[in-house]
Amino acid sequence: MSTTEPAALCVAVAGGYAAVGYHGDGLKLFSLESGDRTWASKDLRVSILCLMWLAADEPELLVSGGGDQRLRVWRQEEADMVLLGCFGVQQGPILALAQNSSYLASASDDCSIALWAVKDLTSDPWVDPSVISVLRGHSGGVTCLAFSPTGEELLSGGKDQVLMVWNASSSPPTLTQSLPHCHGDWITGCVWGPNCVVSCSSDCKIRMWDLQKGRSVSEILARSSLSAVCCLGEFVIAGCAEGELHVWKWDSGMEISRISAHRSRIHHCSVLPDPDKTKETKQEDMMVATASDDGTVKLWHPFQVQHHSTLQGHSGGIHGAVSKQKGVPAFLTVSQDRSLRSWSVAAAMESPLNQRGTVTALSFCQSGDLLLSGYESGRVELWKHNSAVGHKKVSDSSVTAICSMPDDQFAVGCRQRSVSVWKVEWNPQHNAASLLKVSTYSVPIPVMHLYYCSILLGTCEDGNIINVLADADREIDNWKDNTHILGMVANDEKSTWLVGEKKGQIVLGFMYAMGPKTELQSSCGKIELEMEETCGGKGGWITAVTVDRELVVCGDSKGNMWFKQPPNINSWSSKKPVRALPFPLMKLMSFFDDDEYYFGLIFP
């Protein structure tokens, strides 16, 4: 897939921010909370091939490795990055980075590995660091690095098909083991397992190595070159160029599963969520995410050979993925489409989209920063800045209506003839929300629409309009005269429009309330707006109506739209096709500018 802008090559996540490196265009910083780009490097026409945050507990320093053979250290200052220094001793592009508590290791295409003292890189004020040691032994570019769990040993793999183990705790660091001819092609990845090391290669093989014996103890042959590998407990997971996902036991080499996960190359695979290494791995809980050149991220239950869900959004191949270490469980992907996307692990893992059912209700919180969505499955989700921050299974039946209420509360109507009130408890430290039930009310007929205007109004499936929270005499009005109520549209904090359809005509109602003691029966009004032949065309039935002051906008089942617009409020415009699908719901935004009236529509 060709692009007119640089492709994203690598990503590193820490402290609520994601740094992304680009081909020939430096790096950029993104906020995980909002998804917005907060900073971009200037005049850095360099390919950034690898990134790593230092001091993971309080990350503020970022190291980048470039195609110009240089390392750069950047300090994060709120949403900006400041370049502290540029340094290097290697003569080829920097291909990989790894760190332990003492050293940052940089791998280069010049066959070398350079070790830098972390204390020098984190010194304040900044001083150009001196290289601690340059490790030479590879005869081809070094493509991958991994420190052992103790940090005392460094594993490297290269284009020379050799795995090497270095003693990083000795002074100076020394080569302790070399495993030549490990593969028949470039080594593309290496990781430490519990009792072995694992390597994958473009030669289509993944091999497990016993370092004490100095030999391969197991291997698996894939159909195409292998491009990604990760480990969890006794299991090794790998992705290949033909899109297959493999899982096997590292000690026996027994293949557990092989899944045709994608139609094109897998660039990254990882276990979700990040495992607690103190706990035993449970096969039934294991889920693997794969990122592919086909532009999708897929979640799998590999032991059941079951596809869980597909996360779509990228329009180009995905070239990298990384798990977010803190806050709401999430992972990020970078793609050839030049985008960085954040995915909610909790929402994706709990229930795939086809099990949640369709979205049946939407509402913004009164504060405006949270969106509530209800599903056919009875699930409610909270969204903030394009990320799911909370969810709750509120019913075994479909959600029919949602509306926001004061004090961070909202009401949910369900098909099983109930309305429940929930309170949002926000955890700013983890950027997550939990939902606590406040109360539940039974209704005789399912509520299809809800609106709060000092009282909680509900329109029932049979046309009744009720005060949901009232102890008695709930019915306010009824539209049972062949009128189909299409919704309630906010007018202000104490009044609302009711919109409906009756035999092809628009019906408008208006209700206001001044608190629970209002005589609601006397505060209702209803008029019918007759349709004219001038609306023209063979339209379908009316499916959506919205209103804002003198403006009334309608949509039908064939995707047509028409309206009454000031100053011509006595006649309808002609119908215009604006979408191929019916209008299930419309939200209206409008404003005046130089005596001209503008409006915009939002569709789910």
Coordinates of C-alpha atoms in Angstrom, one line a residue:
M1 CA 0.0 0.0 0.0
S2 CA 1.6 3.2 -1.1
T3 CA 1.3 6.4 1.0
T4 CA 2.1 10.0 0.4
E5 CA 3.3 10.5 4.0
P6 CA 5.9 8.7 6.1
A7 CA 4.9 5.3 7.6
A8 CA 5.0 4.7 11.4
L9 CA 7.8 2.3 12.2
C10 CA 7.9 1.9 16.0
V11 CA 6.1 2.8 19.2
A12 CA 7.0 3.1 22.9
V13 CA 4.4 3.7 25.7
A14 CA 4.8 5.0 29.2
G15 CA 3.3 7.5 31.6
G16 CA 0.1 8.3 29.6
Y17 CA 2.0 9.0 26.4
A18 CA 3.0 7.1 23.3
A19 CA 6.1 8.1 21.3
V20 CA 6.0 7.0 17.6
G21 CA 8.9 6.9 15.2
Y22 CA 8.5 7.5 11.5
H23 CA 10.3 6.7 8.2
G24 CA 12.3 9.7 7.3
D25 CA 10.3 12.1 9.5
G26 CA 11.5 11.9 13.1
L27 CA 9.1 11.2 16.0
K28 CA 5.9 12.4 17.5
L29 CA 4.3 12.3 20.9
F30 CA 0.6 11.4 21.5
S31 CA -1.6 11.6 24.6
L32 CA -3.2 8.2 25.4
E33 CA -6.1 9.9 27.1
S34 CA -7.2 12.1 24.2
G35 CA -5.5 10.4 21.3
D36 CA -4.2 13.8 20.2
R37 CA -0.7 14.5 18.9
T38 CA 0.9 16.8 21.5
W39 CA 4.3 17.3 19.9
A40 CA 6.3 16.5 16.8
S41 CA 10.1 16.8 16.1
K42 CA 11.2 19.6 13.8
D43 CA 13.6 19.3 10.9
L44 CA 14.5 15.8 11.9
R45 CA 14.5 14.0 8.5
V46 CA 15.7 10.7 9.9
S47 CA 14.1 7.3 10.1
I48 CA 13.5 6.4 13.8
L49 CA 13.9 2.6 13.9
C50 CA 13.5 1.9 17.6
L51 CA 12.4 3.7 20.8
M52 CA 12.7 3.0 24.5
W53 CA 11.6 5.0 27.6
L54 CA 14.2 5.1 30.5
A55 CA 13.3 5.0 34.2
A56 CA 10.1 3.1 33.8
D57 CA 8.7 4.0 37.2
E58 CA 8.6 7.7 36.3
P59 CA 9.3 7.8 32.6
E60 CA 10.5 11.2 31.3
L61 CA 13.5 10.3 29.2
L62 CA 13.1 8.7 25.8
V63 CA 15.9 7.2 23.7
S64 CA 15.6 6.9 20.0
G65 CA 17.7 5.0 17.5
G66 CA 17.9 6.3 14.0
G67 CA 18.9 5.4 10.5
D68 CA 21.6 8.1 10.8
Q69 CA 23.6 5.9 13.2
R70 CA 22.8 8.2 16.1
L71 CA 21.1 7.8 19.4
R72 CA 19.1 10.7 20.8
V73 CA 17.8 11.3 24.4
W74 CA 14.7 13.4 24.8
R75 CA 13.2 14.8 28.0
Q76 CA 9.5 14.9 28.3
E77 CA 8.2 18.2 29.7
E78 CA 4.4 17.8 30.1
A79 CA 3.1 17.3 26.6
D80 CA 6.4 18.4 24.9
M81 CA 9.8 16.8 24.2
V82 CA 13.1 18.5 24.5
L83 CA 16.2 17.1 22.8
L84 CA 19.0 16.7 25.4
G85 CA 21.7 15.2 23.3
C86 CA 22.7 13.3 20.2
F87 CA 25.5 10.7 20.4
G88 CA 26.8 7.4 19.1
V89 CA 29.8 5.4 18.1
Q90 CA 28.3 2.9 15.8
Q91 CA 28.6 3.1 12.0
G92 CA 25.3 1.6 10.9
P93 CA 21.6 2.3 11.5
I94 CA 20.5 1.5 15.1
L95 CA 18.1 -1.5 14.7
A96 CA 17.2 -2.4 18.3
L97 CA 17.3 -1.3 21.9
A98 CA 17.2 -3.1 25.3
Q99 CA 17.8 -2.1 28.9
N100 CA 18.4 -3.4 32.3
S101 CA 19.0 -1.5 35.6
S102 CA 22.6 -0.5 34.6
Y103 CA 22.9 -0.5 30.8
L104 CA 21.1 0.6 27.7
A105 CA 22.2 -1.7 24.8
S106 CA 22.0 -0.5 21.2
A107 CA 22.2 -2.9 18.3
S108 CA 23.5 -1.7 14.9
D109 CA 23.7 -2.8 11.3
D110 CA 27.5 -2.4 11.6
C111 CA 27.5 -5.8 13.5
S112 CA 28.1 -4.2 16.9
I113 CA 26.3 -3.7 20.2
A114 CA 27.1 -0.6 22.3
L115 CA 26.5 -0.5 26.1
W116 CA 25.7 2.9 27.7
A117 CA 25.4 3.6 31.4
V118 CA 21.8 4.4 32.3
K119 CA 23.1 6.8 35.1
D120 CA 25.0 8.8 32.4
L121 CA 21.9 9.0 30.2
T122 CA 19.8 10.2 33.1
S123 CA 22.3 12.7 34.6
D124 CA 21.1 16.2 35.3
P125 CA 22.5 18.4 33.9
W126 CA 23.0 16.5 30.7
V127 CA 26.5 15.5 29.7
D128 CA 27.4 13.6 26.5
P129 CA 27.8 10.0 27.6
S130 CA 30.9 7.9 26.9
V131 CA 30.3 4.4 25.7
I132 CA 31.0 1.8 28.3
S133 CA 31.8 -1.0 25.9
V134 CA 31.3 -2.0 22.3
L135 CA 30.6 -5.7 21.9
R136 CA 31.8 -7.2 18.7
G137 CA 31.3 -10.8 17.6
H138 CA 28.5 -10.7 15.0
S139 CA 29.5 -10.8 11.3
G140 CA 26.2 -9.3 10.2
G141 CA 23.9 -6.6 11.4
V142 CA 22.5 -7.2 14.9
T143 CA 18.7 -7.3 14.6
C144 CA 17.4 -8.1 18.1
L145 CA 18.3 -7.8 21.7
A146 CA 16.9 -9.1 25.0
F147 CA 18.2 -8.9 28.6
S148 CA 17.6 -11.9 30.8
P149 CA 15.1 -11.6 33.6
T150 CA 17.9 -11.0 36.1
G151 CA 19.5 -8.4 33.8
E152 CA 22.9 -10.1 34.1
E153 CA 22.9 -11.6 30.6
L154 CA 22.3 -10.1 27.2
L155 CA 21.0 -12.1 24.2
S156 CA 21.6 -10.9 20.7
G157 CA 20.6 -12.2 17.2
G158 CA 21.7 -11.0 13.8
K159 CA 21.7 -11.3 10.1
D160 CA 24.7 -13.7 10.4
Q161 CA 22.2 -16.3 11.7
V162 CA 24.1 -16.4 15.1
L163 CA 22.7 -16.1 18.6
M164 CA 25.2 -14.7 21.2
V165 CA 25.0 -14.5 25.0
W166 CA 27.0 -11.7 26.8
N167 CA 27.8 -11.4 30.4
A168 CA 26.6 -7.9 31.1
S169 CA 27.6 -8.0 34.8
S170 CA 31.3 -8.5 34.3
S171 CA 33.7 -5.6 33.8
P172 CA 34.2 -5.3 30.9
P173 CA 31.2 -7.3 29.5
T174 CA 32.3 -10.4 27.7
L175 CA 30.9 -12.9 25.2
T176 CA 30.1 -16.1 27.1
Q177 CA 28.4 -18.2 24.5
S178 CA 28.0 -18.2 20.7
L179 CA 25.5 -20.4 18.9
P180 CA 26.5 -20.3 15.2
H181 CA 24.3 -21.4 12.3
C182 CA 21.2 -21.1 14.4
H183 CA 19.1 -20.5 11.4
G184 CA 19.3 -20.5 7.6
D185 CA 18.4 -16.9 7.3
W186 CA 18.3 -13.7 9.3
I187 CA 17.3 -14.0 13.0
T188 CA 14.2 -11.7 13.3
G189 CA 13.5 -12.0 17.0
C190 CA 14.8 -13.4 20.3
V191 CA 13.3 -13.7 23.8
W192 CA 14.1 -15.4 27.1
G193 CA 11.9 -18.2 28.2
P194 CA 11.7 -19.8 31.7
N195 CA 14.4 -22.4 31.0
C196 CA 15.5 -21.6 27.5
V197 CA 15.9 -18.9 24.9
V198 CA 13.8 -18.7 21.8
S199 CA 14.6 -17.3 18.3
C200 CA 12.7 -16.9 15.2
S201 CA 13.9 -16.4 11.6
S202 CA 13.1 -15.6 8.1
D203 CA 14.0 -19.3 7.4
C204 CA 10.5 -20.2 8.6
K205 CA 11.8 -21.8 11.9
I206 CA 11.4 -21.1 15.5
R207 CA 13.9 -22.7 17.8
M208 CA 14.3 -23.2 21.5
W209 CA 17.8 -23.3 22.8
D210 CA 19.3 -24.9 25.9
L211 CA 22.1 -22.6 26.8
Q212 CA 23.8 -25.1 29.2
K213 CA 23.9 -27.7 26.5
G214 CA 24.6 -25.2 23.7
R215 CA 22.1 -26.7 21.3
S216 CA 18.6 -26.5 20.0
V217 CA 16.2 -28.7 22.0
S218 CA 13.2 -28.1 19.8
E219 CA 12.0 -26.4 16.7
I220 CA 8.9 -25.8 14.7
L221 CA 8.8 -25.3 10.9
A222 CA 6.3 -22.8 9.6
R223 CA 5.1 -22.4 6.1
S224 CA 6.7 -19.0 5.6
S225 CA 9.2 -16.8 7.3
L226 CA 8.6 -15.9 10.9
S227 CA 8.5 -12.3 11.9
A228 CA 7.3 -12.1 15.5
V229 CA 7.8 -14.2 18.7
C230 CA 6.8 -13.9 22.4
C231 CA 6.7 -16.2 25.4
L232 CA 4.4 -16.8 28.3
G233 CA 5.3 -19.5 30.8
E234 CA 5.7 -22.8 29.1
F235 CA 4.2 -21.5 25.8
V236 CA 5.8 -19.9 22.8
I237 CA 3.7 -17.9 20.3
A238 CA 4.8 -16.8 16.9
G239 CA 3.4 -15.1 13.8
C240 CA 4.6 -15.6 10.2
A241 CA 4.6 -13.9 6.8
E242 CA 1.6 -15.9 5.5
G243 CA -0.5 -14.8 8.4
E244 CA -0.4 -18.0 10.5
L245 CA -0.3 -17.9 14.3
H246 CA 1.5 -20.8 16.1
V247 CA 1.4 -21.8 19.8
W248 CA 3.5 -24.6 21.2
K249 CA 5.2 -25.8 24.4
W250 CA 8.8 -24.7 24.5
D251 CA 10.1 -27.8 26.5
S252 CA 8.6 -30.5 24.2
G253 CA 8.3 -28.5 21.0
M254 CA 4.7 -29.9 20.8
E255 CA 2.6 -27.6 18.7
I256 CA -0.6 -26.7 20.5
S257 CA -2.3 -24.9 17.7
R258 CA -1.9 -23.4 14.3
I259 CA -4.4 -20.8 13.2
S260 CA -4.8 -19.1 9.8
A261 CA -5.1 -15.7 11.6
H262 CA -4.6 -13.3 8.7
R263 CA -4.4 -13.2 4.9
S264 CA -1.0 -11.4 5.0
R265 CA 2.1 -11.0 7.2
I266 CA 1.8 -10.9 11.0
H267 CA 4.2 -8.1 12.2
H268 CA 3.5 -8.5 15.9
C269 CA 2.0 -10.9 18.4
S270 CA 1.6 -10.6 22.1
V271 CA -0.3 -12.2 25.0
L272 CA -3.1 -10.0 26.5
P273 CA -3.3 -8.7 29.1
D274 CA 0.3 -8.4 30.3
P275 CA 0.6 -11.5 32.6
D276 CA 1.4 -11.6 36.3
K277 CA 4.5 -13.7 36.2
T278 CA 4.0 -14.9 39.8
K279 CA 0.8 -16.7 38.8
E280 CA 0.5 -19.9 36.9
T281 CA -0.7 -19.6 33.3
K282 CA -4.2 -20.8 32.7
Q283 CA -4.8 -22.1 29.1
E284 CA -8.4 -21.2 29.1
D285 CA -7.6 -17.6 30.0
M286 CA -4.9 -17.1 27.5
M287 CA -5.6 -14.6 24.7
V288 CA -3.3 -13.5 21.9
A289 CA -3.4 -10.3 19.8
T290 CA -2.0 -10.4 16.3
A291 CA -1.2 -7.3 14.2
S292 CA -1.0 -7.7 10.5
D293 CA -0.1 -6.2 7.2
D294 CA -3.8 -6.5 6.3
G295 CA -4.5 -3.5 8.6
T296 CA -6.3 -5.4 11.4
V297 CA -5.7 -6.5 15.0
K298 CA -7.3 -9.8 15.9
L299 CA -7.8 -11.5 19.3
W300 CA -7.6 -15.2 19.6
H301 CA -8.2 -18.0 22.1
P302 CA -5.4 -20.2 20.7
F303 CA -6.1 -23.3 22.7
Q304 CA -9.7 -23.4 21.5
V305 CA -8.6 -22.3 18.0
Q306 CA -11.2 -19.7 18.3
H307 CA -11.4 -16.2 16.8
H308 CA -12.6 -13.9 19.5
S309 CA -12.9 -10.5 17.7
T310 CA -11.4 -8.3 15.1
L311 CA -10.4 -4.7 15.9
Q312 CA -10.6 -2.8 12.7
G313 CA -9.7 0.8 12.1
H314 CA -6.4 0.9 10.3
S315 CA -6.5 1.2 6.5
G316 CA -2.9 0.0 6.1
G317 CA -0.7 -2.8 7.4
I318 CA 0.1 -2.8 11.1
H319 CA 3.8 -2.7 11.7
G320 CA 4.0 -2.6 15.5
A321 CA 2.0 -3.1 18.7
V322 CA 2.8 -2.6 22.4
S323 CA 0.9 -3.1 25.6
K324 CA 0.2 -0.1 27.9
Q325 CA 1.8 -0.8 31.2
K326 CA -0.3 1.4 33.5
G327 CA -3.9 2.7 33.9
V328 CA -6.7 1.2 31.9
P329 CA -5.5 -2.0 30.2
A330 CA -4.9 -1.2 26.5
F331 CA -2.5 -1.7 23.7
L332 CA -1.4 0.5 20.8
T333 CA -0.8 -0.2 17.2
V334 CA 1.1 1.8 14.5
S335 CA 0.3 1.3 10.8
Q336 CA 1.3 2.0 7.3
D337 CA -1.7 4.3 7.1
R338 CA 0.4 6.7 9.4
S339 CA -1.9 6.4 12.3
L340 CA -1.5 5.4 16.0
R341 CA -4.5 3.7 17.6
S342 CA -5.3 2.7 21.2
W343 CA -7.5 -0.3 21.8
S344 CA -9.2 -1.2 25.1
V345 CA -8.2 -4.7 26.2
A346 CA -10.9 -5.1 28.7
A347 CA -13.7 -4.2 26.3
A348 CA -12.2 -6.3 23.5
M349 CA -11.6 -9.4 25.7
E350 CA -14.8 -9.5 27.6
S351 CA -17.3 -9.6 24.8
P352 CA -16.8 -9.6 21.0
L353 CA -18.9 -7.2 19.0
N354 CA -21.1 -9.9 17.6
Q355 CA -22.0 -11.1 21.1
R356 CA -22.8 -7.6 22.4
G357 CA -25.3 -7.1 19.6
T358 CA -26.1 -3.8 18.0
V359 CA -25.9 -0.4 19.7
T360 CA -29.4 0.4 20.8
A361 CA -29.0 3.7 22.7
L362 CA -26.6 6.6 23.1
S363 CA -26.3 9.6 25.4
F364 CA -23.7 12.1 26.4
C365 CA -23.2 12.8 30.1
Q366 CA -24.3 16.3 31.2
S367 CA -20.6 17.1 31.8
G368 CA -20.0 16.4 28.1
D369 CA -16.8 14.4 28.4
L370 CA -18.4 10.9 28.6
L371 CA -20.5 9.1 26.0
L372 CA -22.8 6.3 27.2
S373 CA -23.7 3.5 24.8
G374 CA -26.2 0.7 25.3
Y375 CA -26.3 -2.7 23.6
E376 CA -28.8 -5.3 22.6
S377 CA -27.0 -7.7 25.0
G378 CA -27.8 -5.5 28.0
R379 CA -24.3 -4.1 28.3
V380 CA -23.6 -0.4 28.9
E381 CA -20.2 1.1 28.0
L382 CA -18.6 4.5 28.9
W383 CA -16.4 6.2 26.4
K384 CA -13.9 9.0 26.9
H385 CA -11.8 10.4 24.0
N386 CA -12.4 7.4 21.8
S387 CA -11.5 4.9 24.5
A388 CA -13.8 2.6 26.6
V389 CA -13.2 3.5 30.2
G390 CA -15.9 1.5 31.9
H391 CA -18.7 -1.0 31.3
K392 CA -21.4 -2.9 33.1
K393 CA -23.9 -5.7 32.3
V394 CA -27.0 -4.0 33.5
S395 CA -29.6 -6.4 32.2
D396 CA -30.2 -9.8 30.5
S397 CA -32.4 -8.0 28.1
S398 CA -31.8 -5.3 25.5
V399 CA -31.1 -1.7 26.5
T400 CA -33.8 0.5 25.0
A401 CA -32.9 4.0 26.3
I402 CA -30.2 5.9 28.1
C403 CA -30.2 9.5 29.4
S404 CA -27.9 11.6 31.6
M405 CA -28.9 12.9 35.0
P406 CA -27.3 15.4 37.5
D407 CA -24.5 14.4 39.9
D408 CA -22.8 12.0 37.4
Q409 CA -25.8 9.7 37.2
F410 CA -27.7 8.3 34.3
A411 CA -30.8 6.2 33.7
V412 CA -31.1 3.1 31.6
G413 CA -34.3 1.6 30.3
C414 CA -34.4 -2.1 29.4
R415 CA -36.7 -4.4 27.4
Q416 CA -37.5 -6.4 30.6
R417 CA -39.7 -3.4 31.8
S418 CA -37.3 -1.7 34.1
V419 CA -35.5 1.6 34.5
S420 CA -32.3 1.6 36.6
V421 CA -30.3 4.6 37.8
W422 CA -26.5 4.4 37.9
K423 CA -23.7 6.6 39.3
V424 CA -20.4 7.0 37.6
E425 CA -17.4 6.7 40.0
W426 CA -14.3 8.1 38.3
N427 CA -10.8 7.0 39.1
P428 CA -8.5 9.7 37.6
Q429 CA -5.3 7.8 38.6
H430 CA -6.2 4.9 36.3
N431 CA -8.4 6.9 33.9
A432 CA -11.2 4.4 34.5
A433 CA -14.8 4.5 35.6
S434 CA -17.0 2.1 37.6
L435 CA -20.8 2.0 37.7
L436 CA -22.7 1.8 40.9
K437 CA -26.5 1.1 40.9
V438 CA -28.5 3.7 42.8
S439 CA -32.1 2.4 42.3
T440 CA -34.3 0.4 40.0
Y441 CA -37.9 1.2 38.9
S442 CA -40.4 -1.2 37.4
V443 CA -42.5 0.0 34.5
P444 CA -45.6 -1.6 33.0
I445 CA -44.4 -1.3 29.4
P446 CA -40.8 -1.1 28.2
V447 CA -39.5 2.5 28.0
M448 CA -38.2 3.5 24.6
H449 CA -36.9 7.0 25.3
L450 CA -35.7 8.8 28.5
Y451 CA -35.0 12.5 29.2
Y452 CA -34.3 14.3 32.5
C453 CA -35.7 17.8 32.9
S454 CA -36.0 18.2 36.7
I455 CA -38.0 14.9 36.5
L456 CA -37.2 11.7 34.6
L457 CA -39.5 11.5 31.7
G458 CA -40.1 8.2 29.8
T459 CA -42.0 7.3 26.7
C460 CA -43.3 3.8 26.6
E461 CA -43.7 1.4 23.7
D462 CA -47.5 1.8 23.8
G463 CA -47.3 5.6 23.6
N464 CA -47.7 6.4 27.3
I465 CA -45.6 9.2 28.6
I466 CA -44.7 8.7 32.3
N467 CA -42.8 10.3 35.2
V468 CA -40.5 7.3 35.9
L469 CA -39.5 8.3 39.5
A470 CA -43.1 9.1 40.7
D471 CA -44.5 6.8 43.4
A472 CA -48.0 7.0 42.0
D473 CA -50.0 8.6 39.1
R474 CA -47.0 8.2 36.7
E475 CA -48.9 8.8 33.5
I476 CA -48.5 12.3 32.2
D477 CA -50.0 11.9 28.7
N478 CA -50.4 9.3 26.0
W479 CA -49.9 9.3 22.3
K480 CA -51.9 6.1 21.6
D481 CA -53.8 7.6 18.7
N482 CA -51.7 5.8 16.1
T483 CA -48.8 8.1 16.8
H484 CA -45.3 6.5 16.8
I485 CA -43.0 8.4 19.2
L486 CA -39.6 8.7 17.6
G487 CA -37.8 10.4 20.4
M488 CA -37.3 13.3 22.9
V489 CA -35.1 16.3 21.9
A490 CA -33.7 18.6 24.6
N491 CA -34.9 22.2 24.6
D492 CA -33.3 23.3 27.9
E493 CA -32.7 21.9 31.4
K494 CA -36.4 22.0 32.3
S495 CA -38.2 21.2 29.0
T496 CA -38.1 18.9 26.0
W497 CA -39.6 18.3 22.6
L498 CA -41.4 15.1 21.8
V499 CA -41.2 14.1 18.2
G500 CA -43.3 11.5 16.4
E501 CA -45.0 10.3 13.3
K502 CA -48.7 9.7 12.5
K503 CA -49.8 8.4 9.1
G504 CA -47.0 10.2 7.3
Q505 CA -47.4 13.4 9.2
I506 CA -44.9 14.9 11.8
V507 CA -46.2 15.2 15.3
L508 CA -44.5 17.6 17.8
G509 CA -45.1 17.8 21.5
F510 CA -43.6 20.0 24.1
M511 CA -43.3 19.3 27.9
Y512 CA -41.8 21.3 30.7
A513 CA -41.4 20.6 34.4
M514 CA -40.4 22.6 37.4
G515 CA -39.5 19.7 39.7
P516 CA -41.4 16.6 40.9
K517 CA -44.4 18.7 42.2
T518 CA -45.2 20.2 38.8
E519 CA -48.8 19.6 37.5
L520 CA -47.5 17.9 34.4
Q521 CA -50.8 17.2 32.7
S522 CA -51.2 21.0 32.2
S523 CA -47.7 21.5 30.9
C524 CA -48.0 19.4 27.7
G525 CA -48.7 20.5 24.2
K526 CA -49.0 18.7 20.8
I527 CA -49.3 19.8 17.2
E528 CA -49.3 18.0 13.8
L529 CA -47.2 19.4 10.9
E530 CA -48.9 18.4 7.7
M531 CA -46.6 17.2 5.0
E532 CA -46.8 18.8 1.6
E533 CA -46.7 17.4 -1.9
T534 CA -43.7 19.8 -2.5
C535 CA -41.6 17.5 -0.4
G536 CA -41.5 15.5 -3.6
G537 CA -40.1 12.1 -4.5
K538 CA -41.1 8.6 -3.4
G539 CA -39.9 8.5 0.1
G540 CA -40.1 5.8 2.7
W541 CA -41.7 6.1 6.1
I542 CA -40.5 8.7 8.6
T543 CA -37.9 7.3 10.9
A544 CA -36.3 10.3 12.5
V545 CA -37.2 13.8 13.5
T546 CA -35.2 16.5 15.4
V547 CA -36.0 20.1 16.2
D548 CA -34.1 23.2 17.3
R549 CA -36.1 26.4 17.8
E550 CA -37.8 27.0 14.4
L551 CA -35.8 24.4 12.6
V552 CA -37.4 20.9 12.1
V553 CA -35.4 18.2 10.3
C554 CA -36.8 14.9 9.1
G555 CA -35.3 11.6 7.8
D556 CA -36.9 8.6 6.3
S557 CA -36.3 4.9 5.7
K558 CA -34.8 5.5 2.2
G559 CA -32.1 7.9 3.5
N560 CA -33.9 11.1 2.4
M561 CA -33.8 14.3 4.5
W562 CA -36.0 17.4 4.4
F563 CA -36.7 20.3 6.7
K564 CA -38.5 23.5 7.7
Q565 CA -35.9 26.2 7.9
P566 CA -36.1 29.9 8.9
P567 CA -37.2 32.2 7.5
N568 CA -39.5 29.8 5.5
I569 CA -41.1 28.1 8.4
N570 CA -44.4 27.7 6.7
S571 CA -43.2 25.3 4.0
W572 CA -41.0 22.2 3.7
S573 CA -37.9 21.8 1.6
S574 CA -37.8 19.1 -1.1
K575 CA -36.4 15.7 0.0
K576 CA -32.8 15.1 -0.7
P577 CA -31.0 11.7 -0.5
V578 CA -28.0 12.1 1.8
R579 CA -27.2 8.5 2.8
A580 CA -27.8 5.0 1.5
L581 CA -29.3 3.7 4.8
P582 CA -32.3 4.7 6.9
F583 CA -32.1 7.4 9.5
P584 CA -32.3 5.6 12.9
L585 CA -31.5 8.7 14.9
M586 CA -30.3 12.2 14.5
K587 CA -28.7 14.8 16.7
L588 CA -28.8 18.4 15.6
M589 CA -26.3 21.2 16.1
S590 CA -27.3 24.7 14.9
F591 CA -26.1 28.3 15.0
F592 CA -26.6 31.7 13.4
D593 CA -23.8 33.6 11.6
D594 CA -24.5 36.9 9.9
D595 CA -28.2 36.2 9.8
E596 CA -27.6 32.9 8.1
Y597 CA -28.8 29.7 9.7
Y598 CA -26.4 26.7 9.8
F599 CA -27.0 23.2 11.1
G600 CA -25.2 19.9 11.3
L601 CA -26.4 16.4 11.9
I602 CA -24.7 13.6 13.8
F603 CA -25.6 10.0 13.0
P604 CA -24.7 6.9 15.0

